[in-house]
XYZ file of C-alpha atoms in Angstrom:
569
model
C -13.346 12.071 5.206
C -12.544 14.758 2.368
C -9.697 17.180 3.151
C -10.308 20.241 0.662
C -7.275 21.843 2.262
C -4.788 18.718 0.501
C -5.708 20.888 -2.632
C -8.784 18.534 -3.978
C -10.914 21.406 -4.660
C -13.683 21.547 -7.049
C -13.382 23.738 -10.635
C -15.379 26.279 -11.255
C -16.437 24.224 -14.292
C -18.583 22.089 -11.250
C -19.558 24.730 -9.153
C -23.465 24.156 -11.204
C -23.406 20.495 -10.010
C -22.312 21.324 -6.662
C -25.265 23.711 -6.480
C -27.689 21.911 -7.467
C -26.489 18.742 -5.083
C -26.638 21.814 -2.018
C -30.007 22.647 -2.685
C -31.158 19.328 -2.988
C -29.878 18.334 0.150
C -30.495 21.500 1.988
C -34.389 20.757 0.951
C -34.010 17.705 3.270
C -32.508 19.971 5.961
C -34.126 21.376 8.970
C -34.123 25.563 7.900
C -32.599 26.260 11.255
C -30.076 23.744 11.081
C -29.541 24.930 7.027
C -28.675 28.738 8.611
C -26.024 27.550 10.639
C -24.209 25.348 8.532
C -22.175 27.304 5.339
C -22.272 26.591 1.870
C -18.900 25.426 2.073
C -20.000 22.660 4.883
C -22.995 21.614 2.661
C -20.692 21.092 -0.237
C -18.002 19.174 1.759
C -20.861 16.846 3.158
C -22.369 15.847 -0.417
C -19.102 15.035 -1.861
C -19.067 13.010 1.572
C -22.452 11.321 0.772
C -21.331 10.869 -2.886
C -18.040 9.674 -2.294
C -19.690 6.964 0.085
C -21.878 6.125 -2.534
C -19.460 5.752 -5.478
C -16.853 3.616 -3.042
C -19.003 1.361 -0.611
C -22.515 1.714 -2.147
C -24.434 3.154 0.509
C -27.202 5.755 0.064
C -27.500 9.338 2.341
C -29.819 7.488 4.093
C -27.346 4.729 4.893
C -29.320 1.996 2.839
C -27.535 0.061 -0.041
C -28.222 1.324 -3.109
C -30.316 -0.568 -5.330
C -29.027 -1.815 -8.869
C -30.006 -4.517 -12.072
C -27.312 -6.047 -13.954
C -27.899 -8.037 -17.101
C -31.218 -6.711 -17.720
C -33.431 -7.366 -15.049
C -31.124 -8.919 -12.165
C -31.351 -7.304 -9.009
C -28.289 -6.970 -7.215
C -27.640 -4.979 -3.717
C -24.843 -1.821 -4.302
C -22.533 -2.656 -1.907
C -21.739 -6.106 -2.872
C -20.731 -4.335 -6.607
C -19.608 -0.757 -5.947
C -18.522 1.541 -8.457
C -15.038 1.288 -7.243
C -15.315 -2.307 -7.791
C -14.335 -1.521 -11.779
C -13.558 1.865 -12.305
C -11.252 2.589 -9.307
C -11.116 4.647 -7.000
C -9.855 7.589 -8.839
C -12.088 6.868 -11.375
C -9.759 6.410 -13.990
C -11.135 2.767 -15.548
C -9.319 -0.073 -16.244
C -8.790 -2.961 -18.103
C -9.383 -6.393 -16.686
C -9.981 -10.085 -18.206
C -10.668 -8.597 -21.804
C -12.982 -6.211 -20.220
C -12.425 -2.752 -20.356
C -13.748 -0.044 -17.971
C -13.994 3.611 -19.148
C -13.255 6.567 -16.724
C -15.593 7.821 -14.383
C -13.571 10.999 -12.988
C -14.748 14.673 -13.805
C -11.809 15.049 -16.297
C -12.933 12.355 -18.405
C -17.008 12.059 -18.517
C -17.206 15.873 -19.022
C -15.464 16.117 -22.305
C -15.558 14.611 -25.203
C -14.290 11.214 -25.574
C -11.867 9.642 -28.445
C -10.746 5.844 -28.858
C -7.719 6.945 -29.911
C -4.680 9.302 -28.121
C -7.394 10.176 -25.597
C -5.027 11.753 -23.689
C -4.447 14.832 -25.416
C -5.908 18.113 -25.190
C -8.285 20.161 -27.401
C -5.396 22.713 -28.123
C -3.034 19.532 -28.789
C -5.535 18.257 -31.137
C -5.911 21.375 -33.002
C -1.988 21.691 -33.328
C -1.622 18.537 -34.932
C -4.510 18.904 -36.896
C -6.302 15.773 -35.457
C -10.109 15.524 -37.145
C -11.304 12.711 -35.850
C -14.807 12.969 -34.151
C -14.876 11.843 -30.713
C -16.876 8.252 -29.778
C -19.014 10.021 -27.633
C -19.639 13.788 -26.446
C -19.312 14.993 -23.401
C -21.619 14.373 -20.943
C -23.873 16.449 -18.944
C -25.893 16.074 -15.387
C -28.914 15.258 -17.637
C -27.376 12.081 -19.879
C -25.079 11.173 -17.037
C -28.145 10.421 -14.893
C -29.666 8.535 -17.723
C -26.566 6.410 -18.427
C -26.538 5.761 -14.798
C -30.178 4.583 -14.492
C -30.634 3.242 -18.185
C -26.621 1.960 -18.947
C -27.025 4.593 -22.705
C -24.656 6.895 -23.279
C -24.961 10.078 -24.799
C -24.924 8.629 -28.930
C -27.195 5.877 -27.484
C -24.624 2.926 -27.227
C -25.474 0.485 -24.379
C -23.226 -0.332 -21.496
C -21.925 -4.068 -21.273
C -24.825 -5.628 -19.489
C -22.307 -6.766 -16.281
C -22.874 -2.612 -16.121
C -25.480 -2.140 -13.182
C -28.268 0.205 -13.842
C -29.214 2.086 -10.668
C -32.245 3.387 -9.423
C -31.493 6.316 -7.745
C -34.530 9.113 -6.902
C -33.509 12.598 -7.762
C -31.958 13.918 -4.634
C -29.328 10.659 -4.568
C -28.674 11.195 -8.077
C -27.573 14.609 -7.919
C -25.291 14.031 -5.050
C -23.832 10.972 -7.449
C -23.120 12.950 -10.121
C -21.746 16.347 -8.028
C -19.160 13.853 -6.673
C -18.384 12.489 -10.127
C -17.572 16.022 -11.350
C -15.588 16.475 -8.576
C -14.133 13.224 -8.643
C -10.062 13.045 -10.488
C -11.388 16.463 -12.001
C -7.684 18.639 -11.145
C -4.281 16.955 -11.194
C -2.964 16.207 -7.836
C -0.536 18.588 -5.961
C 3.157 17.636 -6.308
C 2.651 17.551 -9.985
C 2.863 20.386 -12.977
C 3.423 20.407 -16.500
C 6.929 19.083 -16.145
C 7.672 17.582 -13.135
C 6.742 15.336 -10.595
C 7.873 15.706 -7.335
C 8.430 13.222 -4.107
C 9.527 13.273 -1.638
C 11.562 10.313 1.110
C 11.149 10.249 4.794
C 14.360 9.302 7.335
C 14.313 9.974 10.952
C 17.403 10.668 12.465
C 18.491 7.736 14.403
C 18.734 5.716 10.908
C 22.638 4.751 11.060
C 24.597 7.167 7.416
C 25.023 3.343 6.348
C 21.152 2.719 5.629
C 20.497 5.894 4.930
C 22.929 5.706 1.493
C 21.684 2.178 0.760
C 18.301 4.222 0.235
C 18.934 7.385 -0.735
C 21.985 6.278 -3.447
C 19.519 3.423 -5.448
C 16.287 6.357 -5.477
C 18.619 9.419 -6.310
C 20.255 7.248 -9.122
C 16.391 6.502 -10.519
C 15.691 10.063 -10.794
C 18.578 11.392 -12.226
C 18.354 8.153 -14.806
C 14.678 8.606 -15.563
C 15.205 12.638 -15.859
C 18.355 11.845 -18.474
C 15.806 9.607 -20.849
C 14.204 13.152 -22.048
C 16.982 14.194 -23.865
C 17.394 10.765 -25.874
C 13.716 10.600 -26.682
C 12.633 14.288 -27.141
C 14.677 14.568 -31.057
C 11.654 11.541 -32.148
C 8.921 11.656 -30.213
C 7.331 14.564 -32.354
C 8.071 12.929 -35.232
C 4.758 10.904 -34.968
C 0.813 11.656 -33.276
C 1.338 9.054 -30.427
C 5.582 10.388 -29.643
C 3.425 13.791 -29.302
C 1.297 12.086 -26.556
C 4.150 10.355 -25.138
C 6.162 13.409 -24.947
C 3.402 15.054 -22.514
C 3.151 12.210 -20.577
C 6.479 12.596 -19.595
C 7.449 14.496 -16.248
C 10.837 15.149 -14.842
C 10.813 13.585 -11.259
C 11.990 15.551 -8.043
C 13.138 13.864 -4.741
C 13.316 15.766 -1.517
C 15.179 14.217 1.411
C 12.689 14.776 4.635
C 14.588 14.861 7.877
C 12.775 14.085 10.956
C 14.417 14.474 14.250
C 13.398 14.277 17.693
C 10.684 12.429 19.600
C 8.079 10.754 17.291
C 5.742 13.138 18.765
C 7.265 16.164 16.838
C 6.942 14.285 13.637
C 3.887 15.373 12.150
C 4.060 19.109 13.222
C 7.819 18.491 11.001
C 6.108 16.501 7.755
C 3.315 19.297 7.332
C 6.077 21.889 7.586
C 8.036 20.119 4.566
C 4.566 19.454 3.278
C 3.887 23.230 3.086
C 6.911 23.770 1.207
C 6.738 21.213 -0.774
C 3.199 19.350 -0.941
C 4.939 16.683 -2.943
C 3.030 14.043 -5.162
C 3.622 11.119 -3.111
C 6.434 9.629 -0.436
C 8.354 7.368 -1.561
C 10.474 4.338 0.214
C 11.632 6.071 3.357
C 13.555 4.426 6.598
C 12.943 4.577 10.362
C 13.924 2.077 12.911
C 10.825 2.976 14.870
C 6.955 3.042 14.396
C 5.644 4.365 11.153
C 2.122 5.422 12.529
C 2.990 9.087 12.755
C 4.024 8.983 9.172
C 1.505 6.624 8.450
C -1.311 9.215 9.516
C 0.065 11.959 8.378
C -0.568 10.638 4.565
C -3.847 9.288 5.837
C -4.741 13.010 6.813
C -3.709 14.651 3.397
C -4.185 11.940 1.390
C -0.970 11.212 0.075
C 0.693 8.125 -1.098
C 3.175 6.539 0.913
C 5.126 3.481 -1.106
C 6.785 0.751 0.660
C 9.125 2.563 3.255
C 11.316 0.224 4.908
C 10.295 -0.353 8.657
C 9.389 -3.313 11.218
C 6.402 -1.448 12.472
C 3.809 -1.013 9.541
C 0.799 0.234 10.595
C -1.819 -2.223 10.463
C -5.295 -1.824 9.620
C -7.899 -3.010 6.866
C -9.369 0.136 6.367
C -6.657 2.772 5.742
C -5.663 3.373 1.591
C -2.595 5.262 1.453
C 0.436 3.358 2.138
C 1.810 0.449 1.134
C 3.984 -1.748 2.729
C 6.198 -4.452 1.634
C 4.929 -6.582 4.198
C 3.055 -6.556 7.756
C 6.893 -6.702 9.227
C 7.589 -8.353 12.784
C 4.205 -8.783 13.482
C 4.067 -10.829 10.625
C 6.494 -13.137 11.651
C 4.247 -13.898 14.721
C 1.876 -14.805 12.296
C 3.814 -17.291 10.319
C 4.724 -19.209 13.840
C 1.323 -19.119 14.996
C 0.252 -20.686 11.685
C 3.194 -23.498 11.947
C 2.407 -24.351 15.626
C -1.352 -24.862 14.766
C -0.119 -27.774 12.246
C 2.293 -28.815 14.215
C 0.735 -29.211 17.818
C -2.209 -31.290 17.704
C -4.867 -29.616 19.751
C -6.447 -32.726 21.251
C -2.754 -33.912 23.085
C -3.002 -30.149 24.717
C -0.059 -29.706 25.325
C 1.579 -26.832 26.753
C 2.847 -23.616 24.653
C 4.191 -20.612 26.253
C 5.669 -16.926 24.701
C 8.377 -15.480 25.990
C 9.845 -11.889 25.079
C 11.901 -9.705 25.770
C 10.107 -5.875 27.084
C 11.450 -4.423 23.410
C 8.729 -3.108 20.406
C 10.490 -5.529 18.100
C 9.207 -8.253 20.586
C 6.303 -7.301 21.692
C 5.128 -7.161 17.485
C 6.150 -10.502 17.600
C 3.907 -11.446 20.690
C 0.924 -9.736 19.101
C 1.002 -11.712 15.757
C 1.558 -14.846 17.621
C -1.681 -13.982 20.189
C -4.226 -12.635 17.420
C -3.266 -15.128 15.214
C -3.398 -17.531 17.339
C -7.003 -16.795 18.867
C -8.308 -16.557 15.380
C -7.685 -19.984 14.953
C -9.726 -20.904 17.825
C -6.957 -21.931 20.275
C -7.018 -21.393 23.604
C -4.536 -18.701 24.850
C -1.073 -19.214 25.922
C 1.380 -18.512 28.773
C 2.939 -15.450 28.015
C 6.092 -14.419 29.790
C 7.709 -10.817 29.171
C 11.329 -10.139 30.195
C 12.533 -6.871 31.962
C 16.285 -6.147 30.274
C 18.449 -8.514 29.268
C 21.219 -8.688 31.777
C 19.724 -11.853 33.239
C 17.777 -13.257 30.350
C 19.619 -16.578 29.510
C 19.299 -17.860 33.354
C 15.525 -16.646 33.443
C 14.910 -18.335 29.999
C 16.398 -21.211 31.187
C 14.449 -21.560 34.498
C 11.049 -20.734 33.163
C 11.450 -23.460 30.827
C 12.618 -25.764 33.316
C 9.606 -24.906 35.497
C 6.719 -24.586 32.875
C 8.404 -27.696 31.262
C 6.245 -26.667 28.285
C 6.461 -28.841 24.561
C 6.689 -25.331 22.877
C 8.338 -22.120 23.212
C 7.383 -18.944 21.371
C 10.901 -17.293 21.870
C 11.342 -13.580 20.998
C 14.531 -12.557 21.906
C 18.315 -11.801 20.277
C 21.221 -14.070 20.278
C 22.109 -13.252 24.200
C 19.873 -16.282 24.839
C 22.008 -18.952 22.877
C 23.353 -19.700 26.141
C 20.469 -20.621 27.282
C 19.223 -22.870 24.317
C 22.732 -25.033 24.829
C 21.964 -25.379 28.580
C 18.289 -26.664 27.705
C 19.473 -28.685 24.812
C 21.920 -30.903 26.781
C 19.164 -31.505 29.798
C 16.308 -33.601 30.009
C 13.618 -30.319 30.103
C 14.213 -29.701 26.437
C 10.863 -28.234 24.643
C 10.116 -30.424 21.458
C 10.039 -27.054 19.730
C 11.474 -23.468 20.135
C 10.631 -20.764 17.645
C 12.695 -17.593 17.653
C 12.283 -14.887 14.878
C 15.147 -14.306 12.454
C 15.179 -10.770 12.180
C 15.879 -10.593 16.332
C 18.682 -12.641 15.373
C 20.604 -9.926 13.941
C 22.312 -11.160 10.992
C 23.837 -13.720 14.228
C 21.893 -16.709 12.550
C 24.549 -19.128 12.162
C 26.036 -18.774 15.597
C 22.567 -20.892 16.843
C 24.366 -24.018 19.004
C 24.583 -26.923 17.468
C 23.167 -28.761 20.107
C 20.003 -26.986 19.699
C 19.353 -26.753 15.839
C 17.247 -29.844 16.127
C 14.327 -28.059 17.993
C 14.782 -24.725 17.226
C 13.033 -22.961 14.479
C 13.450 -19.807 13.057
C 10.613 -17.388 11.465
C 12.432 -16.371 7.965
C 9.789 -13.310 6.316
C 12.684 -13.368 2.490
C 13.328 -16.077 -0.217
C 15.981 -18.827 0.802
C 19.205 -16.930 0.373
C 20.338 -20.099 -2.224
C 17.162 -19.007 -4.409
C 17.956 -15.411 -4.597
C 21.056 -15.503 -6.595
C 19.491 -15.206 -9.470
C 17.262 -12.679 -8.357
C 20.420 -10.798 -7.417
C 21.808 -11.037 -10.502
C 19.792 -8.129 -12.823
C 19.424 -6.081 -9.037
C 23.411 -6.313 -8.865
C 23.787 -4.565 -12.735
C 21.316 -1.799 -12.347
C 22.847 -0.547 -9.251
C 26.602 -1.905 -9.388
C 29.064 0.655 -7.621
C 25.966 2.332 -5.901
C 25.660 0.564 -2.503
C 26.641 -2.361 -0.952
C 24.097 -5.453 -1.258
C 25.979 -7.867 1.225
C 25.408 -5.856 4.585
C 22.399 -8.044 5.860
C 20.151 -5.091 5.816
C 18.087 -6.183 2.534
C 17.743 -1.918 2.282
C 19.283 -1.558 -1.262
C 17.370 -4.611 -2.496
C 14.440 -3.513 -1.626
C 14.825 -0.162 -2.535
C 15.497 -1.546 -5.965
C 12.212 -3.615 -5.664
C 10.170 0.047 -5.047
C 12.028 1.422 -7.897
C 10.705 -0.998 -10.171
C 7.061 -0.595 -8.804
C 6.753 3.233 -9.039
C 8.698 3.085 -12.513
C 5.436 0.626 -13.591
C 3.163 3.006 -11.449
C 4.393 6.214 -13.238
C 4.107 4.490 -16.391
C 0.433 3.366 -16.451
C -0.836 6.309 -14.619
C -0.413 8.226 -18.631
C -1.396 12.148 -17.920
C -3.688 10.951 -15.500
C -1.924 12.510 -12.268
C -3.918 11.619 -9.365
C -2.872 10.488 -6.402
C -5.267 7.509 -6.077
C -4.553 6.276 -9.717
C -1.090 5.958 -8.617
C -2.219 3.408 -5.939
C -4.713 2.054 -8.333
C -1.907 1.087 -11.102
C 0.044 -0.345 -8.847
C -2.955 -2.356 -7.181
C -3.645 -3.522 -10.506
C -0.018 -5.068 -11.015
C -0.023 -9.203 -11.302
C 2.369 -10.751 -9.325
C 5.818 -9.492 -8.827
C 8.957 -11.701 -8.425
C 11.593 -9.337 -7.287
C 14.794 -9.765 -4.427
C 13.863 -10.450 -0.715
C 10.518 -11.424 -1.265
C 9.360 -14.867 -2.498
C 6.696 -12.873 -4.160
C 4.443 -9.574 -4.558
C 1.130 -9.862 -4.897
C -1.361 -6.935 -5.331
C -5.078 -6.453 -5.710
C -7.549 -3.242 -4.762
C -7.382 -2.706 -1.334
C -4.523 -4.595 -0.853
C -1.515 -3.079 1.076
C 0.798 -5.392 2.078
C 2.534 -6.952 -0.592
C 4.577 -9.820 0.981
C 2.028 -12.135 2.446
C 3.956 -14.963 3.412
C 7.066 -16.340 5.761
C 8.756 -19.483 6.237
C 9.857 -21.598 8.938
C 13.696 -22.660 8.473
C 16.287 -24.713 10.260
C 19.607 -24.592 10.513
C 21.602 -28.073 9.465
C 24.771 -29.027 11.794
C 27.950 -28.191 11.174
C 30.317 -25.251 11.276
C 28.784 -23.730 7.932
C 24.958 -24.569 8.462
C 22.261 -23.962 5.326
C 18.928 -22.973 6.101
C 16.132 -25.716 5.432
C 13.072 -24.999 4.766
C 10.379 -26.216 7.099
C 7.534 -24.993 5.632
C 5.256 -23.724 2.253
C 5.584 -19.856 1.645
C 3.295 -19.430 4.766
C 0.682 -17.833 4.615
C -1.024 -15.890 8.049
């Protein structure tokens, strides 16, 4: 749903569009009902309807719209949105050699130029710039027939993969009030010279995480606000350094503090927000749930990039963060996924989960269950632990009176115990899978005895692989923060750097929120530290879609061994 109060509002410049979209739809509006509602509730509900038709192809009156490609090919809207190529800022892009001009207000309602497109009219003038544009701006008129007929306004046809629409008057006008309205005004959080974000920490994060954070993002921003000085003696030296030099925007972190019960959270973020209604969030640390954070960027549409935290939100639907991965939950996943392969359904034999009463447990449990049930097996015996004072003797006798073949184990490295007690008797499961991260950095310390059936979830790259990987992180942030604490919180820290540096970089002038999601969503593959790799595509947002399954070998100084492929749930 549009929030007009983020700061999205509409020009003046589109207040004839929006007008003629009202009275369009208030034709189609009972009169009493039209009284009642305001102008500014008629407006907000056809950028609603438009917005729904430009991202999932669906018509006011909730029918797909209809659409011809290469001539004459029907083809329904909503299996080939608008979104689909231009974005969903409308900015455009630039896929497999085929390039996708801007659909946002900023762009289709000026004139257009191949070359340093970015600047402005004034700019132009100042460097004396007389090239004519490709194409004039367009209006509601040759908008709607470049939309039905794929002409623009000089009469050049659109690639024929460019669906022509056939859209009756009333849809059309809501279309095009939401493309004027669409990317028309820069985001808030950004000016002429500076971008500003902002990171989120909640008070119980330990001073030791916080620094690993806070010293690798302050050190980006004061590096990236430094580079001005170097470049600005050239860059006006030549037409494209002017462009450059206006792209550029001094960056701006604020340090949000929340403290207290979660519940407070959001009634603290929109107080920071209000004093600073930043560009976007980036990285930020909690040890506990993310969803108030999570919807707080939902609700004012702001981008939230990777913050470290076990407890992403999930969901296929929301847009505005991304995380590095689906965290403990994803985990589950992975050993659901190895059991499948492993246990041969027809031998049935018998698999139970047990955890301990914790939320870094029970995120396990749930991506072992869903997972699990979407691969059409039967449910499990699920056993959940009250405290941990008597864990490793109630491990131990559950197992020795389910006497199951596997164990789904969620629990820290108080059960060892219990693992050497089952290993040397004759109840021994064929195979135990604990999760890694529960293990707290306590890995090696597994009993020897046990090693051969236990199995450990394992969500980074094999520590012997990431060396190298270390190498260039170890440079760019040497004498910042410790890398060797086990908390992976510098590393990827450095990994988000890299990400919004690419992000800020292809966004241009182009300052919208959702083209900074776009950019990155449009990134190939990523091989950074932690993560075996980062993969991206619209829609996307979890980056990290794999896990493996290790062992440890015997001995006093055991290696991990890989058990599985880069897993994927």
């Amino acid at each position: 749903m549009l929030n007009l109060r983020t700061g999205w509002n509409p020009t003046t410049k589109v207040v004839g569009a929006f007008a003629m979209a009202v009275l369009s739809l208030a034709a189609f509006t009972p009169t009493a009902h039209s009284l009642r509602i305001s102008e500014g509730k008629l407006r907000d509900r056809v950028l609603r309807l438009g917005e729904r038709m430009y991202r999932k192809g669906l018509l006011p009156s909730d029918s797909a719209m209809q659409s011809f490609v290469a001539g004459n090919i029907p083809l329904v809207g909503t299996t080939f949105t608008c979104v689909s190529c231009h974005l969903r800022s409308g900015t455009g892009s630039y896929e497999d050699g085929v390039v996708t001009l801007p659909t946002n207000g900023a762009s289709l309602f000026h004139p257009f130029f191949k070359n340093l497109r970015t600047l402005t009219a004034a700019e132009r003038d100042n460097l004396n710039l007389q090239l004519a544009p490709s194409r004039p701006a367009y209006t509601d008129e040759t908008l709607a027939i470049a939309i039905r007929c794929g002409t623009d306004p000089t009469g050049r046809k659109f690639n024929p993969v460019m669906p022509r629409y056939d859209l009756s008057e009333r849809d059309m006008k809501t279309l095009v009030a939401y493309l004027h309205f669409l990317s028309s005004d820069l985001s808030p959080g950004v000016d002429d010279t500076t971008l500003r974000f902002a990171t989120v920490i909640t008070d119980e994060v330990s001073m030791e995480d916080r620094q690993a954070m806070l010293s690798p993002l302050d050190h980006y921003v004061s590096f990236h606000n430094q580079l001005l000085r170097g470049l600005k003696p050239w860059m006006p030296r030549s037409k494209s350094g002017n462009e450059m030099i206006q792209e550029f925007r001094q960056l701006t972190l604020a340090h949000w503090i929340l403290k207290g019960p979660s519940k407070t959270w959001p009634r603290q973020l929109a107080a920071y927000y209000r004093e600073d209604p930043v560009f976007a969030l980036v990285g930020g640390i909690s040890y506990g749930d993310w969803k108030p954070i999570h919807s707080f960027c939902e609700n004012h549409r702001l981008p939230c990039l990777f913050p470290i935290t076990d407890f992403p939100v999930l969901s296929e639907t929301d847009w505005y963060t991304l995380y590095f991965s689906k965290g403990l939950y994803q985990e589950g996943q992975a050993a659901a996924n190895f059991a499948a392969n492993q246990v041969d359904r027809s031998l049935n034999k018998k698999i139970i989960q047990i955890s301990l009463n914790t939320p870094e447990c029970a995120a396990l449990s749930a991506g072992f269950r869903d997972t699990w049930r979407e691969l059409g097996r039967k449910p499990v015996k699920e056993i959940v632990l009250e405290g941990q004072g008597t864990t490793t003797n109630t491990v131990r006798n559950a197992i020795h009176r389910k006497k199951p073949a596997t164990v789904l184990l969620w629990a820290g490295p108080h059960v060892y115990g219990a693992l050497q007690d089952l290993a040397e008797s004759q109840d021994v499961p064929e195979m135990i899978i604990m999760s890694s991260s529960c293990l707290q950095g306590r890995i090696a310390e597994l009993p020897d005895s046990a090693r051969s059936s236990t199995y450990l979830t394992f969500p980074f790259r094999h520590p012997d692989e990431e060396v190298k990987y270390l190498r260039n992180t170890n440079t760019s942030m040497a004498e910042l923060t410790a890398l060797t604490n086990g908390s992976r919180i510098a590393t990827r820290t450095h990994a988000l750097i890299q990400l919004l540096e690419v992000g800020i970089s292809e966004m241009g002038r182009n300052f919208y929120r959702d083209n900074l999601l776009d950019r990155i969503s449009d990134l190939p593959d990523q091989v950074l530290p932690d993560y075996e790799r980062l993969s991206f595509g619209p829609g996307q947002r979890y980056a990290s879609k794999g896990c493996y399954i290790m062992q440890l070998s015997s001995g006093p100084s055991p290696a991990l061994i890989k058990k599985s492929r880069w897993v994927i749930p």
